[in-house]
Amino acid sequence: MYNFEFAKPKTVEEAASAMAAEGAQALGGGQTLLPTMKQRLASPEVLVSMTGIESMVGVAVRGDTLTIGGATTHAQVAADAADLYPGLAALAANIGDPAVRNRGTIGGSLANNDPAACYPAGALGSGATITTNTRDIAADDYFQGMFETALDEDEIITSVSFPIPEKANYQKFDQPASRFALVGVFVAKTADGVRVAVTGASNEGVYRWTEAETALSASFSEGALESMSGNLDDMIADLHGSASYRAHLVGVLTRRAVAACG
Ligand SMILES: Cc1cc2nc3c(=O)[nH]c(=O)nc-3n(C[C@H](O)[C@H](O)[C@H](O)COP(=O)(O)OP(=O)(O)OC[C@H]3O[C@@H](n4cnc5c(N)ncnc54)[C@H](O)[C@@H]3O)c2cc1C
């Protein structure tokens, strides 16, 4: 490690002004950022912690919308959203291990947009809105490729709002060493149709599988997908799985998610 300043603001306004400093970077649970700093792949001059901002921690429901503060840990979402949005709570409950779940935050996960992370699938599959200190961003506009998002450099994710669907389920095929998704599929059935978001599979990062959405919106059943599988062209191929293996998993996990929705 090397020397850096540490700021622990109590309000979003204080955080925004700390983030305006040269070389400042937001710190959520530090599960990604701190190892990156230790490896000297990142060297922020000021770390601005989000976890002391009370308004950014917690889970609240208003009407049909579940809102999660940007600094809320995965463990808190797993516990507090269990009755409100079970499909999303189950996703949070299966992220990493207990240490990661008790430190990692939804804002950190979405800002990082790891191509194998779970929350990007939950947010895109739910049609969530990412709220920052300056604006609202629809999930459809937010995810812009591997580790790429619509966020500006000093923008802070203050909360994420999820329309609660009729049914939803997330199926993850674990990469056993990291616990990230080798492939993960989030399926949400709403009155307006079905959304299917896939993580871990594509070189473009999380994406909506529109072909499956069309088939499932016409008939919400495993059979509607028949032997469909993901599009081979964009699939990640690495030592953990070939492109065709991942494409196959996309189909299998989507069918499992539909079956689990009941
Ligand atoms: C061993 C291990 C296993 C894991 N397994 C999984 C898994 O199965 N599924 C999964 O989805 N994830 C997994 N993760 C990732 C983890 O869950 C965290 O979500 C992730 O590391 C980032 O969240 P964080 O709060 O720790 O962010 P940090 O590491 O603090 O920050 C990450 C990035 O987000 C930025 N940031 C943080 N908070 C905000 C904010 N509020 N607004 C704007 N920018 C912000 C930071 O500046 C940084 O660029 C795993 C991590 C580890 C170490």
Coordinates of C-alpha atoms and ligand atoms in Angstrom, one line a residue:
M1 CA 0.0 0.0 0.0
Y2 CA 1.0 3.7 -0.2
N3 CA -0.2 6.8 1.5
F4 CA -3.6 8.2 0.7
E5 CA -6.2 10.5 2.3
F6 CA -9.3 8.9 3.8
A7 CA -12.6 10.8 4.0
K8 CA -15.7 9.4 5.8
P9 CA -18.5 11.9 5.0
K10 CA -21.9 11.7 6.7
T11 CA -24.0 13.1 3.8
V12 CA -24.2 12.8 0.0
E13 CA -23.4 16.5 -0.3
E14 CA -20.2 16.1 1.8
A15 CA -19.3 13.0 -0.3
A16 CA -19.8 14.9 -3.6
S17 CA -17.5 17.7 -2.4
A18 CA -14.9 15.2 -1.3
M19 CA -15.1 13.5 -4.7
A20 CA -14.4 16.7 -6.4
A21 CA -10.8 16.6 -5.1
E22 CA -8.0 15.6 -7.6
G23 CA -7.5 11.8 -7.5
A24 CA -10.5 11.1 -5.3
Q25 CA -12.4 7.8 -5.6
A26 CA -15.4 6.3 -4.0
L27 CA -14.9 3.4 -1.5
G28 CA -17.8 1.0 -0.9
G29 CA -17.0 -2.3 0.8
G30 CA -13.5 -2.3 -0.6
Q31 CA -13.8 -5.9 -1.8
T32 CA -12.6 -5.0 -5.3
L33 CA -10.9 -1.6 -4.8
L34 CA -8.6 -2.5 -1.9
P35 CA -7.0 -5.6 -3.6
T36 CA -6.6 -3.5 -6.7
M37 CA -4.8 -0.9 -4.7
K38 CA -2.6 -3.5 -3.0
Q39 CA -1.6 -4.7 -6.4
R40 CA -0.9 -1.1 -7.4
L41 CA -3.3 -1.3 -10.3
A42 CA -5.2 1.7 -8.8
S43 CA -3.7 4.6 -6.8
P44 CA -6.4 7.0 -5.7
E45 CA -5.1 9.9 -3.7
V46 CA -8.3 10.3 -1.6
L47 CA -10.6 7.5 -0.7
V48 CA -14.1 8.7 0.0
S49 CA -16.0 6.1 2.0
M50 CA -19.7 5.7 1.3
T51 CA -20.6 3.5 4.2
G52 CA -21.0 6.3 6.8
I53 CA -23.7 8.0 4.9
E54 CA -26.9 7.0 6.6
S55 CA -29.2 7.9 3.7
M56 CA -27.3 5.5 1.5
V57 CA -27.8 2.4 3.7
G58 CA -31.0 0.3 3.9
V59 CA -33.9 -1.2 2.0
A60 CA -37.3 0.5 1.6
V61 CA -40.4 -0.3 -0.3
R62 CA -42.8 2.2 -1.7
G63 CA -45.8 0.9 -3.8
D64 CA -44.3 -1.6 -6.2
T65 CA -40.8 -0.3 -6.0
L66 CA -38.0 -1.6 -3.8
T67 CA -35.2 1.0 -3.2
I68 CA -31.8 0.0 -1.9
G69 CA -29.3 2.5 -0.7
G70 CA -26.1 2.6 -2.7
A71 CA -23.9 1.6 0.3
T72 CA -26.1 -1.3 1.5
T73 CA -24.3 -4.5 1.9
H74 CA -25.2 -7.7 0.1
A75 CA -25.9 -9.3 3.5
Q76 CA -28.4 -6.6 4.4
V77 CA -30.2 -6.9 1.1
A78 CA -30.4 -10.7 1.5
A79 CA -32.0 -10.2 4.9
D80 CA -34.2 -7.2 4.5
A81 CA -35.5 -7.8 1.0
A82 CA -36.3 -11.5 1.5
D83 CA -40.0 -10.9 1.9
L84 CA -40.2 -7.9 -0.4
Y85 CA -38.3 -9.1 -3.5
P86 CA -37.3 -12.7 -2.8
G87 CA -35.7 -13.2 -6.3
L88 CA -33.3 -10.3 -5.7
A89 CA -32.7 -11.2 -2.0
A90 CA -31.7 -14.7 -3.1
L91 CA -29.2 -13.3 -5.6
A92 CA -27.6 -11.2 -2.9
A93 CA -27.5 -14.2 -0.5
N94 CA -25.4 -16.1 -3.0
I95 CA -22.8 -13.5 -3.8
G96 CA -19.3 -14.6 -2.8
D97 CA -18.8 -15.7 0.8
P98 CA -20.0 -14.2 4.1
A99 CA -17.0 -11.9 4.3
V100 CA -17.7 -10.5 0.9
R101 CA -21.4 -10.2 1.6
N102 CA -20.9 -8.3 4.8
R103 CA -18.6 -5.7 3.3
G104 CA -19.5 -5.5 -0.5
T105 CA -22.2 -3.0 -1.5
I106 CA -24.7 -2.8 -4.3
G107 CA -23.3 0.6 -5.4
G108 CA -19.7 -0.8 -5.5
S109 CA -20.9 -3.8 -7.5
L110 CA -22.8 -1.8 -10.1
A111 CA -20.1 0.9 -10.4
N112 CA -17.5 -1.9 -10.9
N113 CA -19.7 -3.8 -13.4
D114 CA -17.5 -6.9 -13.4
P115 CA -18.6 -9.0 -16.4
A116 CA -19.2 -12.0 -14.1
A117 CA -21.0 -10.1 -11.2
C118 CA -24.5 -10.9 -10.1
Y119 CA -26.1 -7.5 -9.4
P120 CA -25.7 -6.3 -13.0
A121 CA -28.0 -9.2 -14.1
G122 CA -30.4 -8.4 -11.2
A123 CA -30.6 -4.7 -12.1
L124 CA -30.8 -5.2 -15.9
G125 CA -33.2 -8.1 -15.6
S126 CA -35.5 -6.1 -13.2
G127 CA -35.4 -2.9 -15.4
A128 CA -34.0 -1.0 -12.3
T129 CA -33.1 2.6 -12.1
I130 CA -29.7 3.6 -10.9
T131 CA -29.9 6.9 -9.0
T132 CA -26.7 9.0 -8.5
N133 CA -26.1 12.3 -6.8
T134 CA -26.9 14.1 -10.1
R135 CA -29.4 12.0 -12.1
D136 CA -31.5 8.8 -12.6
I137 CA -30.1 6.3 -15.2
A138 CA -32.2 3.4 -16.5
A139 CA -30.4 0.1 -16.3
D140 CA -30.9 -0.3 -20.1
D141 CA -28.7 2.8 -20.6
Y142 CA -26.3 2.2 -17.6
F143 CA -24.4 -0.9 -18.6
Q144 CA -22.0 -0.1 -21.4
G145 CA -19.7 -3.1 -21.7
M146 CA -17.2 -5.0 -19.5
F147 CA -16.3 -2.7 -16.5
E148 CA -17.9 0.2 -18.4
T149 CA -20.9 2.2 -17.2
A150 CA -22.7 5.4 -17.8
L151 CA -21.2 6.9 -14.6
D152 CA -19.1 10.0 -14.8
E153 CA -15.8 9.8 -12.9
D154 CA -16.9 11.5 -9.7
E155 CA -20.6 10.4 -9.7
I156 CA -21.9 8.5 -6.7
I157 CA -24.6 5.8 -6.8
T158 CA -26.9 6.9 -4.0
S159 CA -29.6 4.2 -4.5
V160 CA -31.0 1.7 -6.9
S161 CA -34.8 1.2 -7.4
F162 CA -36.2 -2.1 -8.6
P163 CA -39.8 -2.4 -9.9
I164 CA -41.0 -5.6 -8.1
P165 CA -42.0 -8.2 -10.7
E166 CA -44.7 -10.8 -10.4
K167 CA -42.0 -13.5 -10.3
A168 CA -38.2 -13.5 -10.6
N169 CA -35.4 -15.9 -10.2
Y170 CA -31.6 -15.8 -10.6
Q171 CA -29.6 -18.9 -11.5
K172 CA -25.9 -18.9 -11.2
F173 CA -23.4 -21.5 -12.3
D174 CA -20.6 -20.7 -9.9
Q175 CA -17.0 -20.4 -10.9
P176 CA -15.9 -22.5 -7.9
A177 CA -12.6 -20.7 -7.2
S178 CA -14.0 -17.1 -7.2
R179 CA -17.7 -17.7 -6.5
F180 CA -18.5 -15.2 -9.3
A181 CA -20.8 -16.4 -12.1
L182 CA -19.3 -18.5 -14.8
V183 CA -22.7 -17.7 -16.2
G184 CA -25.7 -16.2 -14.4
V185 CA -29.2 -15.6 -15.7
F186 CA -31.9 -13.4 -14.1
V187 CA -35.5 -13.8 -15.3
A188 CA -38.2 -11.4 -14.2
K189 CA -41.9 -11.8 -15.2
T190 CA -43.9 -8.6 -15.1
A191 CA -47.4 -7.5 -16.3
D192 CA -45.7 -6.0 -19.3
G193 CA -43.6 -9.0 -20.3
V194 CA -40.5 -10.9 -19.4
R195 CA -37.0 -9.6 -19.0
V196 CA -33.9 -11.9 -19.2
A197 CA -30.5 -10.6 -18.3
V198 CA -27.3 -12.7 -18.6
T199 CA -24.0 -12.2 -16.8
G200 CA -20.6 -14.0 -17.0
A201 CA -21.1 -15.0 -20.6
S202 CA -20.5 -12.2 -23.0
N203 CA -17.4 -10.2 -24.0
E204 CA -19.8 -7.2 -24.0
G205 CA -20.6 -7.7 -20.3
V206 CA -24.2 -8.1 -19.0
Y207 CA -26.8 -8.2 -21.7
R208 CA -30.5 -8.8 -22.3
W209 CA -31.3 -12.0 -24.1
T210 CA -34.1 -10.6 -26.2
E211 CA -34.9 -13.8 -28.2
A212 CA -35.7 -15.6 -24.9
E213 CA -37.7 -12.5 -23.7
T214 CA -39.9 -12.7 -26.8
A215 CA -40.5 -16.4 -26.4
L216 CA -41.2 -16.2 -22.7
S217 CA -43.5 -13.2 -23.0
A218 CA -45.6 -15.3 -25.4
S219 CA -45.5 -18.3 -23.1
F220 CA -43.9 -18.3 -19.7
S221 CA -42.7 -21.9 -19.7
E222 CA -39.5 -23.9 -20.1
G223 CA -40.9 -25.4 -23.2
A224 CA -41.1 -21.9 -24.9
L225 CA -37.3 -21.9 -25.0
E226 CA -37.0 -25.5 -26.3
S227 CA -33.4 -26.1 -27.1
M228 CA -32.5 -22.4 -27.4
S229 CA -29.0 -21.4 -26.3
G230 CA -27.0 -18.2 -26.2
N231 CA -25.5 -16.5 -29.2
L232 CA -22.0 -18.0 -29.8
D233 CA -20.6 -14.9 -31.5
D234 CA -20.1 -12.9 -28.3
M235 CA -19.4 -15.5 -25.8
I236 CA -16.4 -15.4 -23.5
A237 CA -13.9 -18.3 -24.0
D238 CA -11.3 -18.8 -21.3
L239 CA -9.7 -21.6 -19.2
H240 CA -12.9 -21.9 -17.2
G241 CA -15.2 -22.6 -20.1
S242 CA -15.4 -22.5 -23.9
A243 CA -17.7 -20.2 -25.8
S244 CA -20.0 -23.1 -26.7
Y245 CA -20.1 -24.3 -23.1
R246 CA -21.2 -20.8 -21.9
A247 CA -23.7 -20.5 -24.7
H248 CA -25.2 -23.8 -23.7
L249 CA -25.3 -22.7 -20.0
V250 CA -27.2 -19.6 -20.9
G251 CA -30.1 -21.8 -22.3
V252 CA -29.9 -24.3 -19.4
L253 CA -29.9 -21.6 -16.7
T254 CA -32.7 -19.6 -18.3
R255 CA -34.9 -22.7 -18.4
R256 CA -34.0 -23.4 -14.7
A257 CA -34.9 -19.9 -13.7
V258 CA -38.3 -20.1 -15.4
A259 CA -38.9 -23.5 -13.7
A260 CA -37.9 -22.0 -10.3
C261 CA -40.4 -19.1 -10.8
G262 CA -43.1 -21.7 -10.7
Ligands
LIG1 C1 -13.7 -13.4 -3.1 C2 -14.8 -12.6 -3.8 C3 -15.9 -13.2 -4.3 C4 -16.9 -12.4 -5.0 N1 -18.0 -13.1 -5.5 C5 -18.9 -12.3 -6.1 C6 -20.1 -13.0 -6.7 O1 -20.3 -14.2 -6.6 N2 -21.0 -12.2 -7.3 C7 -20.8 -10.8 -7.4 O2 -21.7 -10.2 -8.0 N3 -19.8 -10.2 -6.9 C8 -18.8 -10.9 -6.2 N4 -17.8 -10.3 -5.7 C9 -17.7 -8.8 -5.7 C10 -18.2 -8.1 -4.5 O3 -19.5 -8.7 -4.2 C11 -18.4 -6.6 -4.5 O4 -19.7 -6.3 -5.0 C12 -17.5 -5.9 -5.3 O5 -16.2 -6.3 -4.9 C13 -17.6 -4.4 -5.3 O6 -18.3 -3.9 -4.2 P1 -17.6 -3.0 -3.0 O7 -18.7 -2.4 -2.3 O8 -16.7 -3.9 -2.3 O9 -16.9 -1.9 -3.9 P2 -15.4 -1.3 -3.8 O10 -14.4 -2.4 -3.9 O11 -15.2 -0.4 -2.6 O12 -15.4 -0.4 -5.1 C14 -15.5 -1.0 -6.4 C15 -15.6 0.2 -7.4 O13 -16.9 0.8 -7.2 C16 -16.7 2.2 -6.9 N5 -17.7 2.6 -6.0 C17 -18.0 2.0 -4.8 N6 -19.1 2.5 -4.2 C18 -19.6 3.4 -5.1 C19 -20.7 4.2 -5.1 N7 -21.7 4.2 -4.1 N8 -20.9 5.0 -6.2 C20 -20.0 5.1 -7.2 N9 -18.9 4.3 -7.3 C21 -18.7 3.5 -6.2 C22 -15.3 2.3 -6.4 O14 -14.7 3.6 -6.7 C23 -14.6 1.2 -7.3 O15 -14.3 1.7 -8.6 C24 -16.8 -11.0 -5.0 C25 -15.6 -10.4 -4.5 C26 -14.7 -11.1 -3.9 C27 -13.4 -10.4 -3.3

